[in-house]
XYZ file of C-alpha atoms in Angstrom:
540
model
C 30.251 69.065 -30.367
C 33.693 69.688 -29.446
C 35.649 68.152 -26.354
C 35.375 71.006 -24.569
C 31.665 70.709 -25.056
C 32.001 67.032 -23.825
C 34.123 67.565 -20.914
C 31.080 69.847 -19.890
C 28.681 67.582 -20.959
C 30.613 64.827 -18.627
C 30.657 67.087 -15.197
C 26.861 68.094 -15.578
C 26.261 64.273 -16.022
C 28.123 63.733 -12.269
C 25.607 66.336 -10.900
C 28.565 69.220 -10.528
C 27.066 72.575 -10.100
C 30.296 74.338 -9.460
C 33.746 74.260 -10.542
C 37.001 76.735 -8.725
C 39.366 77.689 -11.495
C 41.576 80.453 -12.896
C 41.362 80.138 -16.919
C 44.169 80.826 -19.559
C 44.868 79.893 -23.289
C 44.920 76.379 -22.847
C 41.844 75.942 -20.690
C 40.224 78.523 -22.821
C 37.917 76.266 -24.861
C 36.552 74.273 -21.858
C 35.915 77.583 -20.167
C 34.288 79.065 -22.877
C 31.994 76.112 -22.979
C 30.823 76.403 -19.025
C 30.093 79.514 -20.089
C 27.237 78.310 -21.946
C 26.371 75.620 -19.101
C 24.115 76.260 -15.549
C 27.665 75.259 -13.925
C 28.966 78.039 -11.490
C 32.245 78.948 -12.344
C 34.158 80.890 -9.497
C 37.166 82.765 -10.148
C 39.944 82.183 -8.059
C 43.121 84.837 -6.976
C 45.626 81.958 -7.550
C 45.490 78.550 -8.355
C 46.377 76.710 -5.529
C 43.579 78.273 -3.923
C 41.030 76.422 -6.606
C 41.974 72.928 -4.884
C 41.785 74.271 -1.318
C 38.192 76.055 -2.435
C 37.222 72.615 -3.963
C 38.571 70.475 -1.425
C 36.172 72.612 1.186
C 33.263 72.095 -1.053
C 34.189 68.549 -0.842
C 34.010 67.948 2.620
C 31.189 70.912 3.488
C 29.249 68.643 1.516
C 30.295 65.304 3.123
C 32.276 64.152 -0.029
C 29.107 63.244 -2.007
C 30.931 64.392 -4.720
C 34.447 65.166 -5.352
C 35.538 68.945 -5.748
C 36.105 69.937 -9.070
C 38.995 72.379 -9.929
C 40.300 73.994 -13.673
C 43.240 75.913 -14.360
C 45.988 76.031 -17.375
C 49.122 74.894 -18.415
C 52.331 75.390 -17.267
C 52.746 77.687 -14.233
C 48.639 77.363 -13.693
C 49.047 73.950 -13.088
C 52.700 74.088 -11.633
C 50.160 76.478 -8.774
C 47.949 74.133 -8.596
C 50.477 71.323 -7.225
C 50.222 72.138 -3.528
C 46.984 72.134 -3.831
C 46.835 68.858 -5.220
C 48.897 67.252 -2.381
C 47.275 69.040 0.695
C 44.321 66.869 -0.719
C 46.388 63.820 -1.366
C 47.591 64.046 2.328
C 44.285 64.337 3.774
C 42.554 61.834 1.483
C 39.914 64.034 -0.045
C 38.026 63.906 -3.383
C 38.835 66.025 -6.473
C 38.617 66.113 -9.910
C 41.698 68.524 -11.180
C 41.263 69.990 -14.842
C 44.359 71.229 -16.648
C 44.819 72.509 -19.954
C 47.941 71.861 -21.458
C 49.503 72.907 -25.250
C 48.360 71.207 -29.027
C 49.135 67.068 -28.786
C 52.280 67.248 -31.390
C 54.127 69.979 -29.154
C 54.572 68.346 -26.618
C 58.094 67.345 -25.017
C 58.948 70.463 -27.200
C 59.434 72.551 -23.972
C 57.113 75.455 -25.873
C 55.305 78.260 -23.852
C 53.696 77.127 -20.966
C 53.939 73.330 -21.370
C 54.794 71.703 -18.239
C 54.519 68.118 -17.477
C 51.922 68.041 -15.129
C 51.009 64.128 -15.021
C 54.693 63.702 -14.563
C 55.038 66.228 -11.860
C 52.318 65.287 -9.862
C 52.564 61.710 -9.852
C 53.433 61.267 -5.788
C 50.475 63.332 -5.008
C 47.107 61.854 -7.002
C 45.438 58.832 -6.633
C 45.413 58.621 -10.496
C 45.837 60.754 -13.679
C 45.251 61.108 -17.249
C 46.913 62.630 -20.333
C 43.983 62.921 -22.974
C 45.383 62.536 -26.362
C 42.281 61.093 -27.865
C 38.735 63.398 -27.890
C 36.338 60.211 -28.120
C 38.262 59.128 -24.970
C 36.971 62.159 -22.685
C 33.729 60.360 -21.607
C 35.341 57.031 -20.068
C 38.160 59.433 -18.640
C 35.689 61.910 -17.134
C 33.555 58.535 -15.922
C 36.821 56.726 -14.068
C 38.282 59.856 -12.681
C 35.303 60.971 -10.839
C 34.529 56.761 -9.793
C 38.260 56.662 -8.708
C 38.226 59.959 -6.822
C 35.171 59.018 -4.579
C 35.515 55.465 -4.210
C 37.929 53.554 -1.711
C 40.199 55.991 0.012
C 39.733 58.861 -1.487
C 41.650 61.265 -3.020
C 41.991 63.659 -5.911
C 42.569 62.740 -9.612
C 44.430 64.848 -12.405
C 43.035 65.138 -15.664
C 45.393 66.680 -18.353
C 43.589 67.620 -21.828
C 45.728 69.676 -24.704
C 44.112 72.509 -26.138
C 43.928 70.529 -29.340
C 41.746 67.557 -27.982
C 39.666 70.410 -26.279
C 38.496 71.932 -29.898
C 38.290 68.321 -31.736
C 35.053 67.509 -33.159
C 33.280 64.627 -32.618
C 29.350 63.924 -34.226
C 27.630 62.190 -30.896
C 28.198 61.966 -27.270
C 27.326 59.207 -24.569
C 28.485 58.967 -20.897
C 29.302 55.702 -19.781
C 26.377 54.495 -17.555
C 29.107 52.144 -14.923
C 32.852 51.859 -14.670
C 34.590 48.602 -15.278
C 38.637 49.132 -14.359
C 40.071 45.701 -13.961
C 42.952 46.783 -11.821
C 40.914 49.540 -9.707
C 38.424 47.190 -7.879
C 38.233 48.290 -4.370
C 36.140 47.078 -1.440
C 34.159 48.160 1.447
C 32.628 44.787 3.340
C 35.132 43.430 6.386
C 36.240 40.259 6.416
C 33.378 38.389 8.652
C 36.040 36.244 10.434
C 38.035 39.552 11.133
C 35.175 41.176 12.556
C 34.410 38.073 15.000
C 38.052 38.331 15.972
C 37.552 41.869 17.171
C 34.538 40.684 19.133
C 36.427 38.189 20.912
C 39.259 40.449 21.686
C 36.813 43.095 22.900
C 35.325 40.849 25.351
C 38.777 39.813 26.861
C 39.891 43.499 27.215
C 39.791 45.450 30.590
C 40.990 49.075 28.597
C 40.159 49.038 25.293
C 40.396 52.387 23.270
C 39.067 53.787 19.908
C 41.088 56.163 18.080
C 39.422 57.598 15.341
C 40.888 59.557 12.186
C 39.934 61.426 9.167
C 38.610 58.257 7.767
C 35.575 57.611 9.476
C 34.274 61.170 8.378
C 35.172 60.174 4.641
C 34.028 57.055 5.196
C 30.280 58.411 6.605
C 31.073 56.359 9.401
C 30.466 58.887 12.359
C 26.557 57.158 13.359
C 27.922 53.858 12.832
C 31.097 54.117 15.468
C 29.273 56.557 17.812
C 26.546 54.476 18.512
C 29.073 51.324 18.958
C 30.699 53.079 21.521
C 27.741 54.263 23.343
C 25.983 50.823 23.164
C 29.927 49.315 24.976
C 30.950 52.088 26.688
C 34.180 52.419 24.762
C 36.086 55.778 25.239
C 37.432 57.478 22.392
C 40.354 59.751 20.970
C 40.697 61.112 17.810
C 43.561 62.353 15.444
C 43.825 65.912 14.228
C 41.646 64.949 11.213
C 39.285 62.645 13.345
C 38.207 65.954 15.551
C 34.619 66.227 14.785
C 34.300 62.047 14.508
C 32.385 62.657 18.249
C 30.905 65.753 20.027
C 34.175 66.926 21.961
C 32.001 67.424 24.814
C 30.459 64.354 24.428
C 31.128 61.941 27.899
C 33.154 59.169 25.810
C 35.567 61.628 24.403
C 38.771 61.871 25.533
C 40.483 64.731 22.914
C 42.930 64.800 20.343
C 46.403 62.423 20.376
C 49.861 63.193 19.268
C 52.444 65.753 20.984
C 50.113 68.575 20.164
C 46.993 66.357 22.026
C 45.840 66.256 25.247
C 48.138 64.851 27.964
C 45.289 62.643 29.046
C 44.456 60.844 25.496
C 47.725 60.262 25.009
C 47.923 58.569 28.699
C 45.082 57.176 27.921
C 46.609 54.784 24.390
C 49.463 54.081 26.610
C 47.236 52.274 29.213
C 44.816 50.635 27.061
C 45.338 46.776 26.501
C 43.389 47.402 23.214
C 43.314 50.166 20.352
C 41.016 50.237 18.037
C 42.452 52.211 14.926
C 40.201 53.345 12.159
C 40.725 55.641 9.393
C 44.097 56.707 10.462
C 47.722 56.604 9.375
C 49.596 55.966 12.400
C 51.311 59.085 11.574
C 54.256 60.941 13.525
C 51.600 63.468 14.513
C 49.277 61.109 16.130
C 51.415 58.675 17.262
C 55.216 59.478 17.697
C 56.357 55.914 19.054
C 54.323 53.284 16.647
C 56.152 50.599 19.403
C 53.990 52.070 22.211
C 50.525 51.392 20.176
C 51.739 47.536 19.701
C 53.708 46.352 23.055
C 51.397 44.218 25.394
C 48.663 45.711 23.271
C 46.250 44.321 20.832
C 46.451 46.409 18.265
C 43.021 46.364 15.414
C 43.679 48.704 12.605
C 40.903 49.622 10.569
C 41.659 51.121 7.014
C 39.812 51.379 3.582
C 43.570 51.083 2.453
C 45.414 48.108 2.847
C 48.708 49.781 2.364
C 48.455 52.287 5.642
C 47.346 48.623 7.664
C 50.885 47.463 8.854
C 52.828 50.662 7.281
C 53.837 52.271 10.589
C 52.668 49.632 12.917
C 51.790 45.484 12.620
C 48.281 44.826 13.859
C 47.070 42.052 15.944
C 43.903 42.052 14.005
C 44.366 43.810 10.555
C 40.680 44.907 9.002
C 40.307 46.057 5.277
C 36.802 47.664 5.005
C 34.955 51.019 5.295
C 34.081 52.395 8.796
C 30.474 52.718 8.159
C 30.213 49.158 6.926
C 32.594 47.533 9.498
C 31.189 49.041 12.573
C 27.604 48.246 11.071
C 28.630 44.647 11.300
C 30.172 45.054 14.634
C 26.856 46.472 15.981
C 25.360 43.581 15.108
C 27.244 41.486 17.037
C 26.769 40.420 20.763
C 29.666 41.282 22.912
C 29.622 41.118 27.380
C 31.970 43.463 28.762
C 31.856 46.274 31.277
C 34.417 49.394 31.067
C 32.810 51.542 34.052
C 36.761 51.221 35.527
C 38.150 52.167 32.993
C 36.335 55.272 32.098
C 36.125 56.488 35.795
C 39.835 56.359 35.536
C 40.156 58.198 32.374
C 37.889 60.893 33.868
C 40.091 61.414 36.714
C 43.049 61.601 34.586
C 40.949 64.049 32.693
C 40.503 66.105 35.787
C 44.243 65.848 37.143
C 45.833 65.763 33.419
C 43.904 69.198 32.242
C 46.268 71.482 30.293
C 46.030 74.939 32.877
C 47.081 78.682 31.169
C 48.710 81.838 32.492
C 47.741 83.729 30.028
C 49.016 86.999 29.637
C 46.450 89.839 30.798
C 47.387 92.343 28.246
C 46.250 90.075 25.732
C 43.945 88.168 23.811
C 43.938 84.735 25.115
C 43.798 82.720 22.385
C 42.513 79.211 24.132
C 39.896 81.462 25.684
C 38.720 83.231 22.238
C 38.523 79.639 20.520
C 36.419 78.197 22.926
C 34.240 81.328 23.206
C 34.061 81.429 19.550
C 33.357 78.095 18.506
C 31.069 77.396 21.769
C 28.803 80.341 19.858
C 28.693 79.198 16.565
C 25.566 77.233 15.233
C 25.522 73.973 16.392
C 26.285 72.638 12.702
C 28.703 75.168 11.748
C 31.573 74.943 9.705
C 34.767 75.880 11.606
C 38.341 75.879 9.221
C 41.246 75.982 11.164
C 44.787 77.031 8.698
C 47.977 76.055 9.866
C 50.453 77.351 13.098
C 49.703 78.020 16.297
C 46.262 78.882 15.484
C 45.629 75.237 14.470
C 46.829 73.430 17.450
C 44.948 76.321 19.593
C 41.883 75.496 17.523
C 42.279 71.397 18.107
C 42.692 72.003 21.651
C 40.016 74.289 22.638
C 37.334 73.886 19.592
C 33.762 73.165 20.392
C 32.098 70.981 17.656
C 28.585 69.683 18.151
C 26.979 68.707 15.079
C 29.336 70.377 13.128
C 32.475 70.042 11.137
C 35.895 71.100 12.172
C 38.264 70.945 8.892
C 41.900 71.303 8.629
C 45.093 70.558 6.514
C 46.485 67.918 8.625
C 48.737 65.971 6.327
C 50.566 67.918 4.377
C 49.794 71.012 6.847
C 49.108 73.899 4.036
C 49.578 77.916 5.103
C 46.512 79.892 3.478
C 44.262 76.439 3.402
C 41.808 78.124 5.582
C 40.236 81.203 3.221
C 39.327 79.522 -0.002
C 37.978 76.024 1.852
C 36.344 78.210 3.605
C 34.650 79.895 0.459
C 34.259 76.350 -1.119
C 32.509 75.418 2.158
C 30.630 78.307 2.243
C 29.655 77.757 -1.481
C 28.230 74.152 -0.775
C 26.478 74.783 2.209
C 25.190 78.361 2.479
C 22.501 77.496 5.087
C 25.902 76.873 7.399
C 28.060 79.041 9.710
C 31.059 79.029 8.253
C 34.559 80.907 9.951
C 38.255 80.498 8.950
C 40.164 80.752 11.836
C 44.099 81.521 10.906
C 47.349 83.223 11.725
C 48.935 86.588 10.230
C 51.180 84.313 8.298
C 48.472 82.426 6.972
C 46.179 84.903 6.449
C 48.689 87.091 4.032
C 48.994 83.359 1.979
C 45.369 83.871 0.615
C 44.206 87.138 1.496
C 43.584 87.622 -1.843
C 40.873 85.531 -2.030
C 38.812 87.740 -0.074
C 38.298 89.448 -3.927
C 36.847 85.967 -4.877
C 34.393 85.875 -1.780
C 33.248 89.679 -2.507
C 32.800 89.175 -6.171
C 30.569 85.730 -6.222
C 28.913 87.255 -3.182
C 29.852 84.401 -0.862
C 29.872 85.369 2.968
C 32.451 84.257 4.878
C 33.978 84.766 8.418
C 37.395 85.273 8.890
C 39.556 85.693 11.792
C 43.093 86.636 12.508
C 44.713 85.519 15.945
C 47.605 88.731 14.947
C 50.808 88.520 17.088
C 53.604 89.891 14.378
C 55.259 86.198 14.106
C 55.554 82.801 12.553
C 54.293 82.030 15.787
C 54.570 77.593 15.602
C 58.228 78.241 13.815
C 58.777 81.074 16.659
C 57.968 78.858 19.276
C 60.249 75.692 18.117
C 63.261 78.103 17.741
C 62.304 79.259 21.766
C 62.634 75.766 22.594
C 65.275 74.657 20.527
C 67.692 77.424 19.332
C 67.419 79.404 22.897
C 65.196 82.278 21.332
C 67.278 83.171 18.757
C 65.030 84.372 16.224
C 65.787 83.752 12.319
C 63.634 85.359 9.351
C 59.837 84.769 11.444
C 59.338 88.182 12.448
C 56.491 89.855 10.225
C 57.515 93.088 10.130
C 55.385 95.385 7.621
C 52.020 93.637 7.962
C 48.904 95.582 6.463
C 46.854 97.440 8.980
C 43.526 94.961 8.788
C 41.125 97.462 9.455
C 42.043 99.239 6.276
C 42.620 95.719 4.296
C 39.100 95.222 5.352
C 37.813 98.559 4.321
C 39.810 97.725 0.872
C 37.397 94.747 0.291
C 34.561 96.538 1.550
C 34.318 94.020 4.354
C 33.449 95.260 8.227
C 36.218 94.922 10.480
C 36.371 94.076 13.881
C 39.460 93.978 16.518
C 40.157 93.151 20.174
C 42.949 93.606 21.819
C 42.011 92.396 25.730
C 40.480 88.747 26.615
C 37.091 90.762 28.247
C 36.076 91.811 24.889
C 36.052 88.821 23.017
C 32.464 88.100 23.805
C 30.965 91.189 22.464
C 32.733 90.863 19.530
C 31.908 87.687 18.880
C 28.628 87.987 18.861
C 29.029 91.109 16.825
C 31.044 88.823 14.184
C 28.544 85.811 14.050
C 25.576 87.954 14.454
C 26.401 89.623 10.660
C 25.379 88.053 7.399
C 27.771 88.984 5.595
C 31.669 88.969 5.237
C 33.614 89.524 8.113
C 37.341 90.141 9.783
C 37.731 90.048 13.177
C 41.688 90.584 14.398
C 42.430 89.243 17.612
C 45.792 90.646 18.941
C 47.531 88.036 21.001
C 50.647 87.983 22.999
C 53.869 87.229 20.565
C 55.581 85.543 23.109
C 52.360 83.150 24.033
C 52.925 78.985 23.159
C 50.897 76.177 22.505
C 52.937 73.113 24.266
């Protein structure tokens, strides 16, 4: 048994049935051992598209599991970088595979070595340069335990060609993982958790604003049914969307400058916030001062370095959102909010965001909400990055669903291959990728890798001929003057489509989007549907 044959041998023992790669020399003997395996192995157009296909595999399937990506040295795994950190950003679980050139070459600077560990060392929880074949087992064993475990995040795994075709004579997988400096927990402090009781029952507004880190967490149940049983209104970030039904009576939309007028009134009025599983982030919350003056401020975080990073909590709480709001369920707490939330309804009412769209067009606010309103009630929808995300946060209907996005490092061409990851891990699910013309011509290419592994997915193109989120901040800021976001020479998408072998659908006018949509959902198989909106239209 060679290592290749072991680092096989490790990802079958984690329960991976497929893996998103592009192979060369260096990853040659690993590949050449899946071959031989019951692992899928789908062939990506580019690299970086492996991580984004993994990291929607990832989260399709509730990171169970993290997503496991391969790809080779040098400019393979260069590609792979952005990749890499659009995961890092967002906090979601991968295992990355690299090959890289023979053990006593490198440093040489020989064909296709790059220093991968080195270069991606801001943007992985943790990463490995394999020099030794008998250490491939504990490697594979940590990197997957580290990956998954505490916030998540991906991991980099770096093997040389050489320790790929070593020999070794018997092969065990570690049954546990023992890392003396990786220990990370999950249980609140009790005394914490009391604290937040007694606050609760003192406050007249309290608030919960979820983010990305209850989903990872599997802490959805767990905070939804806290707030129902108190009444406690919620807001979410960008990557907290989907945390509660958005038509669900306790939800009061997204925050940040691209949220809803009322949420954001809403944390400015409240006399307690209730943070969990999110950064305080410029996108969420522009003035950290606001969240913390004559507030109590209770940040929740699996990570003890985001608690205090970008604002000091009254009550800091180290623990996982399922666990901590388990505990807090448990607990007896007297308070009424009935004020509160009739308030927040009415600023609901007065606060909503009203369009004048423009006739001629596709409305995009109106095609969103028709679309996703449509979709299966646990569909999949993948929003890329531009206008059409902050159209999609703002309109989207999830139920019982998932809304994903690339929220912190905010990654043109995410939406196609997660979307084909998604689609991979959970084919009984709806899945559509809802992006821009800019975004779209990022990782069109990958609609070869959904036609050859014969994996269905929907894909739509709000088309207005611009950069449209880089458009709109030059309107506002540089008095329309234009610079290098025009997208002149754009392929015609019907005949794109008909390239693929992939129906093709478009509308042009806001009274045919329902007929169309239907059209689109109603198909089981691979799909484009254009929607042609004004170029002049804006989000803000």
């Amino acid at each position: 048994m060679n290592g290749a044959d072991i680092m096989v041998k490790c990802l079958e023992a984690e329960g991976i049935k497929d893996i998103f790669g592009y192979p060369g020399v260096a990853i040659a003997p690993f590949y050449n051992s899946i071959y031989e395996s019951n692992i899928r192995s789908v062939l990506v157009r580019t690299e970086q598209s492996s991580a984004h296909a993994a990291s929607g595999y990832a989260r399709a399937n509730n990171n169970e599991k993290p997503g496991v990506c391969a790809v080779t040295s040098g400019p393979g795994a260069t590609n792979l970088i952005t990749g890499i950190a659009t995961a890092f950003a967002d906090s979601i679980p991968l295992v990355c595979i690299t090959g890289q050139v023979n053990s006593e070459l490198l440093g040489s600077d020989v064909f296709q070595e790059a220093d991968i560990t080195g270069a991606c060392e801001s943007f992985v929880k943790y990463s490995y340069l394999v020099k030794d074949v008998t250490d491939l087992p504990r490697v594979f064993k940590e990197a997957f335990h580290v990956a998954s475990t505490g916030r998540k995040g991906p991991v980099l795994i770096d093997v040389p060609i050489d320790v790929q075709q070593a020999t070794v004579k018997n092969f065990k997988y570690p049954e546990g993982v023992n890392m003396r400096t990786y220990k990370p927990a999950s249980k609140g402090n009790a005394i914490q958790i009391k604290k937040v009781i007694g606050e609760l029952s003192k406050a007249k507004r309290p608030i919960i604003c979820a983010g990305g880190g209850v989903l990872l967490g599997k802490g959805k149940k767990e905070l939804l049914d806290f707030a129902e049983k108190h009444s406690i209104p919620i807001v979410t970030t960008m990557m907290g969307i989907g945390v509660v039904p958005t038509n669900h009576n306790l939800c009061f939309g997204m925050v940040g400058n691209n949220g809803k007028a009322y949420a954001n009134r809403a944390m400015n009025e409240a006399d307690l916030i209730i943070m969990v599983g999110a950064r305080v982030a410029d996108r969420a919350v522009s003035q950290p001062d606001l969240i913390t003056k004559d507030k109590v401020l209770i940040h929740i975080d699996i990570d003890t370095a985001e608690i205090g990073k970008n604002a000091g909590p009254t009550i800091p709480l180290v623990g996982d959102a399922k666990v901590i709001f388990a505990d807090l369920l448990e607990m007896e707490l007297e308070a009424n909010y009935s004020e509160w939330i009739d308030k927040l309804n009415e600023y609901k009412k007065e606060m909503a965001r009203v369009r004048k769209p423009n006739p001629e067009y596709v409305d995009p606010a109106e095609f969103i909400k028709t679309l996703s309103s449509k979709m299966d009630d646990e569909s999949i929808y993948i929003a890329d990055v531009g206008q059409n995300q902050i159209w999609s946060c703002d309109n989207v209907c999830v139920r019982n669903g998932k809304f994903m996005t690339t929220g912190g490092m905010g990654t043109m061409g995410y939406s196609i291959p997660a979307a084909i990851g998604a689609k991979l891990g959970r084919c009984e699910r709806q899945v559509v990728a809802v992006c821009g013309d800019g975004s779209f011509q990022m990782s069109m290419c990958e609609l070869a890798t959904a036609k050859q592994h014969n994996i269905p997915v929907k894909v739509v193109v709000l088309s207005n001929g611009y950069l449209g989120m880089v458009r709109e901040y030059q309107h506002f800021t540089y008095n329309d003057q234009y610079s290098v976001v025009e997208l002149k020479g754009n392929p015609d998408l019907e005949k794109l489509s008909a390239a693929y072998d992939i129906p093709f659908i478009r509308v042009t006018k806001t009274d045919e989007i329902e007929n169309a949509i239907d059209k689109f959902l109603a198909s089981d198989e691979s799909y484009i549907m254009e929607a042609v909106i004004d170029p002049m239209d804006i989000v803000r």
